[in-house]
Structure formats: C-alpha cells, structure tokens
Short mmCIF file of C-alpha atoms and ligand atoms in Angstrom, two decimals:
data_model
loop_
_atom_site.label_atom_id
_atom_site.label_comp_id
_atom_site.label_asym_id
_atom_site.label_seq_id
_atom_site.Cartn_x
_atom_site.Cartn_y
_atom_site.Cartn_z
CA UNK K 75 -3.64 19.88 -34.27
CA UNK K 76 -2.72 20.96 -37.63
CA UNK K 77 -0.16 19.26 -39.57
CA UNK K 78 1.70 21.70 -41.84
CA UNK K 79 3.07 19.54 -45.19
CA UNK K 80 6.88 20.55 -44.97
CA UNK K 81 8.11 20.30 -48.56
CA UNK K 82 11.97 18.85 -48.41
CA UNK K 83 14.82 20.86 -48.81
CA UNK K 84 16.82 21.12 -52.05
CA UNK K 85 20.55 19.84 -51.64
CA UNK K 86 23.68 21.14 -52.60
CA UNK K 87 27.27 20.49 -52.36
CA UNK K 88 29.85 23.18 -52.21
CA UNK K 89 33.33 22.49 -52.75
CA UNK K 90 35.95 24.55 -51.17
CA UNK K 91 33.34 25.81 -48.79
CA UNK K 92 35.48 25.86 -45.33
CA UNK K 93 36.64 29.21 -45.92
CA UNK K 94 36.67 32.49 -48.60
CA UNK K 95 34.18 32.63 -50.68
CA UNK K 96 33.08 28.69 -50.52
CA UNK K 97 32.39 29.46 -46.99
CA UNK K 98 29.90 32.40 -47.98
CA UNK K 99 28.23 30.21 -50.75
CA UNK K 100 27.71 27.52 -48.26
CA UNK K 101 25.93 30.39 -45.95
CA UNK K 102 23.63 32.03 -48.30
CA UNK K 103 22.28 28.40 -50.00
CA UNK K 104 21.59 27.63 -46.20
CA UNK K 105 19.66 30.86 -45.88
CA UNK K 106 17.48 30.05 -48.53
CA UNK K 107 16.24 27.32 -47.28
CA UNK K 108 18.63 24.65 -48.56
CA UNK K 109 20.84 21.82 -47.31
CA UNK K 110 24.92 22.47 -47.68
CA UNK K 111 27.15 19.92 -47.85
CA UNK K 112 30.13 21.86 -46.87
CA UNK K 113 33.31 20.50 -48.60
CA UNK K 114 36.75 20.72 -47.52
CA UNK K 115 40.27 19.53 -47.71
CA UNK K 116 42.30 20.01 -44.70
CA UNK K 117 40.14 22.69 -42.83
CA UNK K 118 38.09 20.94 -40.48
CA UNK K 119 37.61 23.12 -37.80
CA UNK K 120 36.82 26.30 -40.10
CA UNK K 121 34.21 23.61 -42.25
CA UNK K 122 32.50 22.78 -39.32
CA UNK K 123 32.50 26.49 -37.62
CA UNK K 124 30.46 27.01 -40.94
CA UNK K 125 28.12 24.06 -40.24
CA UNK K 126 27.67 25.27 -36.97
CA UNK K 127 26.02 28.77 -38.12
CA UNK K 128 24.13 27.08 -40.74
CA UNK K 129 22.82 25.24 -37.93
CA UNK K 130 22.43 27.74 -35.10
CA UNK K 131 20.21 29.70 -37.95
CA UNK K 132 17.85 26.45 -37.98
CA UNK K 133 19.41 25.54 -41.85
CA UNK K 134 20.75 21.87 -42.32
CA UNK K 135 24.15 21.33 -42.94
CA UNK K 136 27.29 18.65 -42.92
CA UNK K 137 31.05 19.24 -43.37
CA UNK K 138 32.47 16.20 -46.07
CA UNK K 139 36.31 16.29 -46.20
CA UNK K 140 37.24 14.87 -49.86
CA UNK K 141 40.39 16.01 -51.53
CA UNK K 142 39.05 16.85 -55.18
CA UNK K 143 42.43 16.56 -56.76
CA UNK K 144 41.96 13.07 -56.61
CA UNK K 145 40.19 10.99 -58.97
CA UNK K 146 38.02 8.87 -56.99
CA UNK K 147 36.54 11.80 -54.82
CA UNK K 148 33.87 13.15 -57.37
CA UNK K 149 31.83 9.55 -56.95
CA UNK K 150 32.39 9.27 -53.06
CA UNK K 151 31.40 13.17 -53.02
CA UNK K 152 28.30 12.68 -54.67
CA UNK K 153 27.44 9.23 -52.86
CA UNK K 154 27.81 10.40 -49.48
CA UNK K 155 25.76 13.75 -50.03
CA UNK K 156 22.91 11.14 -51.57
CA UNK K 157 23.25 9.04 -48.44
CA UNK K 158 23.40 11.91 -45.74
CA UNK K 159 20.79 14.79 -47.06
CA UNK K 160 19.69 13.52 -49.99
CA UNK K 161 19.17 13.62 -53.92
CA UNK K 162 21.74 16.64 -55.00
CA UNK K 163 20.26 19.75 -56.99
CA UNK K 164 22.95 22.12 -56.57
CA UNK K 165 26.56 21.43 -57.61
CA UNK K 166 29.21 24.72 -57.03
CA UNK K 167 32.28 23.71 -58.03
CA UNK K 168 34.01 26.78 -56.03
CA UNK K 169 37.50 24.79 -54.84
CA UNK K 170 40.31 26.29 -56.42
CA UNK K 171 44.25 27.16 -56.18
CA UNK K 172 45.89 29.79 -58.01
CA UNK K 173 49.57 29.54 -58.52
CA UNK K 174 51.32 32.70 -60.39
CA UNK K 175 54.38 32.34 -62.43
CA UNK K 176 56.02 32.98 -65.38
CA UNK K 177 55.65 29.83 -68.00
CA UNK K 178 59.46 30.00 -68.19
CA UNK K 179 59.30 28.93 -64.02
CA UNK K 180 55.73 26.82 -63.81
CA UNK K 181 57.17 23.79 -62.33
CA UNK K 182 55.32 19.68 -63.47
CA UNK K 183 54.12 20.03 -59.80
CA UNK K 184 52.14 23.80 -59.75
CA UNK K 185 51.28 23.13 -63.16
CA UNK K 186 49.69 19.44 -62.10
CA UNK K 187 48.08 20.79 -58.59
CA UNK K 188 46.04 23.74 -60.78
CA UNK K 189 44.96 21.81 -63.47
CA UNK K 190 43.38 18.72 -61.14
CA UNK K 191 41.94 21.13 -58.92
CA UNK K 192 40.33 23.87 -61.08
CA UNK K 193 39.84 21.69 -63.78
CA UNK K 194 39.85 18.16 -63.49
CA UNK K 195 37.80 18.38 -59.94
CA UNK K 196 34.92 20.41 -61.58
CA UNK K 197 35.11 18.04 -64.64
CA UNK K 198 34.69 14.74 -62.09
CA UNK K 199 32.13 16.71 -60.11
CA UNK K 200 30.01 17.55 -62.95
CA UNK K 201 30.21 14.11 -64.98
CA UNK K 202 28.67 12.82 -61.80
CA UNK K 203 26.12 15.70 -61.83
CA UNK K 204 25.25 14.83 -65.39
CA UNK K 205 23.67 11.44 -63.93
CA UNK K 206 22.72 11.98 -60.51
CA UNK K 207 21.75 16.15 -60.24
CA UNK K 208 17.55 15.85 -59.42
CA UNK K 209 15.86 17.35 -62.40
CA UNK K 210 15.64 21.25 -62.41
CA UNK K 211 19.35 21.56 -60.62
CA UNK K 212 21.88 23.82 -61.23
CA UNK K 213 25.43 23.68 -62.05
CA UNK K 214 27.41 26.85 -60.97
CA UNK K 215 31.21 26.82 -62.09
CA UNK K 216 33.58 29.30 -60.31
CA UNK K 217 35.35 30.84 -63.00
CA UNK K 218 37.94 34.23 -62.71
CA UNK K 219 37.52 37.51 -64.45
CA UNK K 220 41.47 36.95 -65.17
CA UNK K 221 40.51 34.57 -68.17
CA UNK K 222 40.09 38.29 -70.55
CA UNK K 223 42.95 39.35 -69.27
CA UNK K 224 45.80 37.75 -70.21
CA UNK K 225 47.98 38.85 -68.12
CA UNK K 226 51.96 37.52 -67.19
CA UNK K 227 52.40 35.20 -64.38
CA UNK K 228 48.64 33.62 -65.11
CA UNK K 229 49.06 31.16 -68.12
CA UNK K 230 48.27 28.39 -66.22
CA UNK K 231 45.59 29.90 -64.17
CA UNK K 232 43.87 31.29 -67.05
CA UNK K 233 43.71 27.85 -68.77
CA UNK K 234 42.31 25.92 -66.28
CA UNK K 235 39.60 28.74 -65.71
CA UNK K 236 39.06 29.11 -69.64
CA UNK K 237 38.99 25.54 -70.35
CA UNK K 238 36.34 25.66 -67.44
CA UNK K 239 34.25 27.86 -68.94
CA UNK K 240 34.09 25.93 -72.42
CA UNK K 241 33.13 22.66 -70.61
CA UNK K 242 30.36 24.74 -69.04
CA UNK K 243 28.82 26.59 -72.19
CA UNK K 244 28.77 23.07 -73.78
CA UNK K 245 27.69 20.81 -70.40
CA UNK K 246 24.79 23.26 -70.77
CA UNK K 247 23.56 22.51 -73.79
CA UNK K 248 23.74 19.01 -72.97
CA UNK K 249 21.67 19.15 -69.81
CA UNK K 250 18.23 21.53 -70.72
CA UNK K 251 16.31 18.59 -71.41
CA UNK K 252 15.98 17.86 -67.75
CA UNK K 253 16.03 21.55 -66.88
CA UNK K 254 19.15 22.12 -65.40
CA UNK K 255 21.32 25.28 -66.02
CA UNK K 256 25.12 25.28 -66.01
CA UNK K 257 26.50 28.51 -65.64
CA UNK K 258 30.01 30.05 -64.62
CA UNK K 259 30.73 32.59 -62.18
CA UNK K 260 33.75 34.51 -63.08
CA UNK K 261 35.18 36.99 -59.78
CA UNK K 262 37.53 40.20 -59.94
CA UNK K 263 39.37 40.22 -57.23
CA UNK K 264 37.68 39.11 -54.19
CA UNK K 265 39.03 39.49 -50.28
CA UNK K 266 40.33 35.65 -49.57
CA UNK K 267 43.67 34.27 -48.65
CA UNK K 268 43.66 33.14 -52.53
CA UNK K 269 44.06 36.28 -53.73
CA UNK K 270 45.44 38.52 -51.00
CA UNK K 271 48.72 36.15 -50.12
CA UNK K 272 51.74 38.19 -51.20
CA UNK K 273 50.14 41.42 -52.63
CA UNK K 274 51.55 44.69 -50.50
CA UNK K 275 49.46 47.56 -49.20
CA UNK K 276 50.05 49.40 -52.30
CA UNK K 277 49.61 47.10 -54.44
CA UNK K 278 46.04 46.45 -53.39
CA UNK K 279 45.47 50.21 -53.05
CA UNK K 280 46.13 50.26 -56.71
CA UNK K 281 43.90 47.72 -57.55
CA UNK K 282 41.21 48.92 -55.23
CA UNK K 283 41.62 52.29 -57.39
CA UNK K 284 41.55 50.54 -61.01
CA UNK K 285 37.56 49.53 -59.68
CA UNK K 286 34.51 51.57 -60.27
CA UNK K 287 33.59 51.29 -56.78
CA UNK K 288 36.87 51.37 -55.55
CA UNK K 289 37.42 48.45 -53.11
CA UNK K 290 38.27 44.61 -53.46
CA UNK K 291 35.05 42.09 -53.95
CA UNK K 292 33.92 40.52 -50.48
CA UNK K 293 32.97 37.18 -50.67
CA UNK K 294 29.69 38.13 -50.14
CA UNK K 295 29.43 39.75 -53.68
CA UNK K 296 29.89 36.57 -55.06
CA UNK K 297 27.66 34.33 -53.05
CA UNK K 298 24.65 36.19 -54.00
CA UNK K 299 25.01 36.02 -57.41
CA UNK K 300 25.34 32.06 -56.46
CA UNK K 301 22.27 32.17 -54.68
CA UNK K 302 20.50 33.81 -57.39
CA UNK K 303 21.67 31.41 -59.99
CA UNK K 304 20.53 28.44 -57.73
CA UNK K 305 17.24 29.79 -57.06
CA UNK K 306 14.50 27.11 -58.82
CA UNK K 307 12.88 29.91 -60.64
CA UNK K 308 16.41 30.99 -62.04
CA UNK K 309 15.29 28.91 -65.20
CA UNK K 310 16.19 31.37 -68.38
CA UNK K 311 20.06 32.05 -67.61
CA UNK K 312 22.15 28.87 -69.23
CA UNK K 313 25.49 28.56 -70.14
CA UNK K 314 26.51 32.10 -69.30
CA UNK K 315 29.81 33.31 -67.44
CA UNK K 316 28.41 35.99 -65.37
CA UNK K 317 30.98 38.54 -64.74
CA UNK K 318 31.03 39.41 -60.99
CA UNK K 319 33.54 41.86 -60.66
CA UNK K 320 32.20 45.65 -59.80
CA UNK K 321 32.67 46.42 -63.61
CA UNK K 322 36.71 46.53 -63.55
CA UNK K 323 36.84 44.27 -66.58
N1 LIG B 1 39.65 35.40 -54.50
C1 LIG B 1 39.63 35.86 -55.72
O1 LIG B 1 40.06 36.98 -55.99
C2 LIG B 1 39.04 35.02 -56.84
C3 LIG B 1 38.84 35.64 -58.07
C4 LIG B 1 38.32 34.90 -59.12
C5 LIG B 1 38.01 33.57 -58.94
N2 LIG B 1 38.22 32.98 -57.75
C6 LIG B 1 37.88 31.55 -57.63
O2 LIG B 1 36.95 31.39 -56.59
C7 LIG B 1 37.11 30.11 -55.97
C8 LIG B 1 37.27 30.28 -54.46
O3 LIG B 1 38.41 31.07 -54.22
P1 LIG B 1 38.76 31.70 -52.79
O4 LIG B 1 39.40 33.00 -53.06
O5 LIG B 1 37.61 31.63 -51.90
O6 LIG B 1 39.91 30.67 -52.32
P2 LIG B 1 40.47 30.36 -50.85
O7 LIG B 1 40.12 31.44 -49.91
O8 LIG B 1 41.90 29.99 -51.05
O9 LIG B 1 39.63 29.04 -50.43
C9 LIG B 1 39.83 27.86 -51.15
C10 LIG B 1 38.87 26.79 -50.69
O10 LIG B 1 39.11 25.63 -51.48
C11 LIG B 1 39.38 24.52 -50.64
N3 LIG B 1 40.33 23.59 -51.23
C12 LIG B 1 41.65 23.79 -51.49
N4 LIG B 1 42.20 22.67 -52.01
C13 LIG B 1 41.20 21.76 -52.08
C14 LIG B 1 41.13 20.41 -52.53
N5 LIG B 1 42.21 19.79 -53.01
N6 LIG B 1 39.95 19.76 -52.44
C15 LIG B 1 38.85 20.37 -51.95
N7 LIG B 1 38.86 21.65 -51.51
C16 LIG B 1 40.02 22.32 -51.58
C17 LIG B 1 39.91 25.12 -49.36
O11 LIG B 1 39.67 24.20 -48.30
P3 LIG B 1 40.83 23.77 -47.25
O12 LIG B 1 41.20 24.97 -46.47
O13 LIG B 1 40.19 22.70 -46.43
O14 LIG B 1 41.98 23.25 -48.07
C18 LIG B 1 39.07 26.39 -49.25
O15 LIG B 1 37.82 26.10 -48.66
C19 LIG B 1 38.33 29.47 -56.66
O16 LIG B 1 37.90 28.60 -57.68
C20 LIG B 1 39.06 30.66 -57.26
O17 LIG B 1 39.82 30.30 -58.38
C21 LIG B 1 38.72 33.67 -56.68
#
C-alpha cells in the first residue's frame, strides 16, 4: 500500500468570521488548504453554518466564541487555537464595529466599544502573535479605505482604523526576522450589515455610481486579496495597506 506523507495544515484564526466578510475569509483560507478557527461573538449558529461548509468541502475548521473587546480574550484566543488545530500562522484581525456620528454626539460608550474592538482587539491579538505566530506567518489587519477620507460622522472610525494601520507598518518591521509579514487590508464599501444598516436605495445607488465598476464590494473581493496575502510564498509584500476598493479612492 502506499503511504502518501500528508504535510500538516497551516492554521489561522479569523476574528469576526461568523458573518460579512470574516465569514468569506474564513471560506477561502479553508479552500486553500488551511485550518480556520472561526471567531465569533454572539453568532453561533451563523459561525458554525460556516464550519459546516468548510467541512462538507473536506477543509478543517472550529467555531471559538471570544468577545475581543475584552482584555483577557487575545491569550485564551490564541491558547485554545494552539490546543485544538495547532501552532497559529495566520492571524486576520477582521472583527470590527463602525459607529457614525458627529464628534459633537460620540457618546464615552460608542467611542469605548470602537476603540476596544478595532483597535485594542487587533493590538491584544497581535502582541500574542508576536510570540506565538509559527515562523513564516502572516499578520493581515482589516483596515477601511475611509481612513483618506476624512469624512463627517467618521472621526472615531477613522482613528481606530488609522491608528491600526501605524501599529501595522511598524509591527512589521519588527517581525521580518522570523519571516512574517504584517500587512493591512483597507475595503471601500463592501455588501455587509456593517456598512449597509441605515443607507437608503439612493443613497447606495449613488455610491454604487461614484465606483469605477459601479457596484458595492462583495465580500468576496476582499477575501481574496486575504488569501493572497496569506499564501506562504506571499513573502515580498510587508507592511503595506493594500487598498481593496474597485479604485473609488
Ligand atoms: N463593510 C464595509 O464596507 C467595510 C469597509 C471597510 C472596512 N471594513 C472592515 O472589515 C471588517 C469586517 O466588516 P464587515 O462589514 O464584515 O462587518 P459585519 O458584517 O458587521 O461583521 C462583523 C463581524 O465581527 C464580529 N464581531 C462583532 N463584535 C465582535 C466582538 N466583540 N468580538 C469578536 N467578534 C465580533 C461579528 O460576529 P457576531 O455576529 O458573532 O457578533 C461578525 O462576524 C471590519 O473590521 C470593518 O471595519 C468593512
């Protein structure tokens, strides 16, 4: 009989990955040949619905519920992914909440729920990464084209997704000597409950017409430029924000 060497899968963890584009992420890393650990907060049955394709396709997969606003959740994250699948080589920090408002109305609480999730999450997440991601991994930051924008209603937004992007540019430089890449993915306006919730019909008309290719981004768009960023022979891009957005901005 012959005995074919299987060489192990790589593992990553996705954050936010129960639904929008998390949910694609988690879907094309599993079609590549690599183990998800599909993160969520409160949707279980939508995190494992995910798990269940990965699986049905023959791909490995578990759903981890952690709420990343939370201090502790970066370590337990990281521990239970090591203890279920496997050494991590793949971090996406992808979880995020955008909350729009003039600074004049940005209460303690929005302000305090955007900042520990798009910021203070990713920072846990990849302080943990710094020690424990295998040699050759890859960091992959979910940024938002909005950051050049500067546009009312988005101060606080912006910041956390700016202040992102430094922390990546610099994490990179920190990391090469064990060949990882950190890089930042920053979206137009994608297709997800995040950014659809509230807009009308003609206000996504109009900003379906202010893109090249006139339509929204589909999650889709964005999880294969994750999937090309994780690939192990993605070596030479490194502390980049890579601007997926049709070419609106
Ligand atoms: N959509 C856009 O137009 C756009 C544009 C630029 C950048 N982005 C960025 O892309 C990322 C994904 O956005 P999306 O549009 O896919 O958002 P989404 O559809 O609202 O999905 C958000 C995901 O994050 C998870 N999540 C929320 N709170 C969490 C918490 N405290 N801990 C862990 N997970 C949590 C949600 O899981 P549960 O359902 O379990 O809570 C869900 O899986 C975000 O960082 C966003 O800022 C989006």
């Amino acid at each position: 009989m012959h005995h074919s060497k299987r060489k192990r899968s790589r593992v990553a963890i996705v954050t936010g990955a129960s639904r929008g584009i998390g949910a694609e992420i988690a879907l094309a890393l599993a079609a590549d040949g690599i183990a998800v650990i599909v993160n969520y907060a409160t949707s279980a049955d939508k995190a494992n619905t995910i798990v269940k394709h990965i699986k049905q396709q023959g791909g490995t997969a578990l759903a981890v519920k952690a709420d990343l606003s939370k201090p502790d959740m970066a370590t337990s994250l990281f521990d239970e992914a090591e203890n279920t699948l496997g050494k991590v080589s793949i971090l996406v920090n992808n979880a995020g909440v955008m909350e729009l408002s003039p600074v004049a109305d940005v209460t303690d609480v929005s302000f305090e729920r955007q900042v520990s999730l798009n910021l203070c999450g990713p920072f846990r997440l990849m302080r943990e990464a710094a020690k424990r991601l295998a040699d050759d991994g890859r960091i992959i930051n979910l940024s938002s084209s909005v950051v050049g924008l500067y546009q009312p209603g988005y101060a606080v937004y912006a910041a956390t997704k700016a202040a992102l992007e430094a922390m990546t540019k610099i994490t990179a430089k920190e990391l090469g000597g064990r060949g990882i890449t950190v890089n930042a993915i920053a979206p137009g306006p994608v297709a997800t409950e995040l950014f659809l919730k509230g807009k009308s019909e003609e206000l996504l008309d109009n900003i379906k017409n202010m893109n090249p290719f006139k339509r929204l981004g589909e999650p889709q768009d964005i999880a294969r430029v994750v999937q090309f960023l994780s690939r192990s022979d993605a070596t030479w891009i490194n502390g980049q924000v890579v601007r997926a957005n049709g070419g609106v901005v």
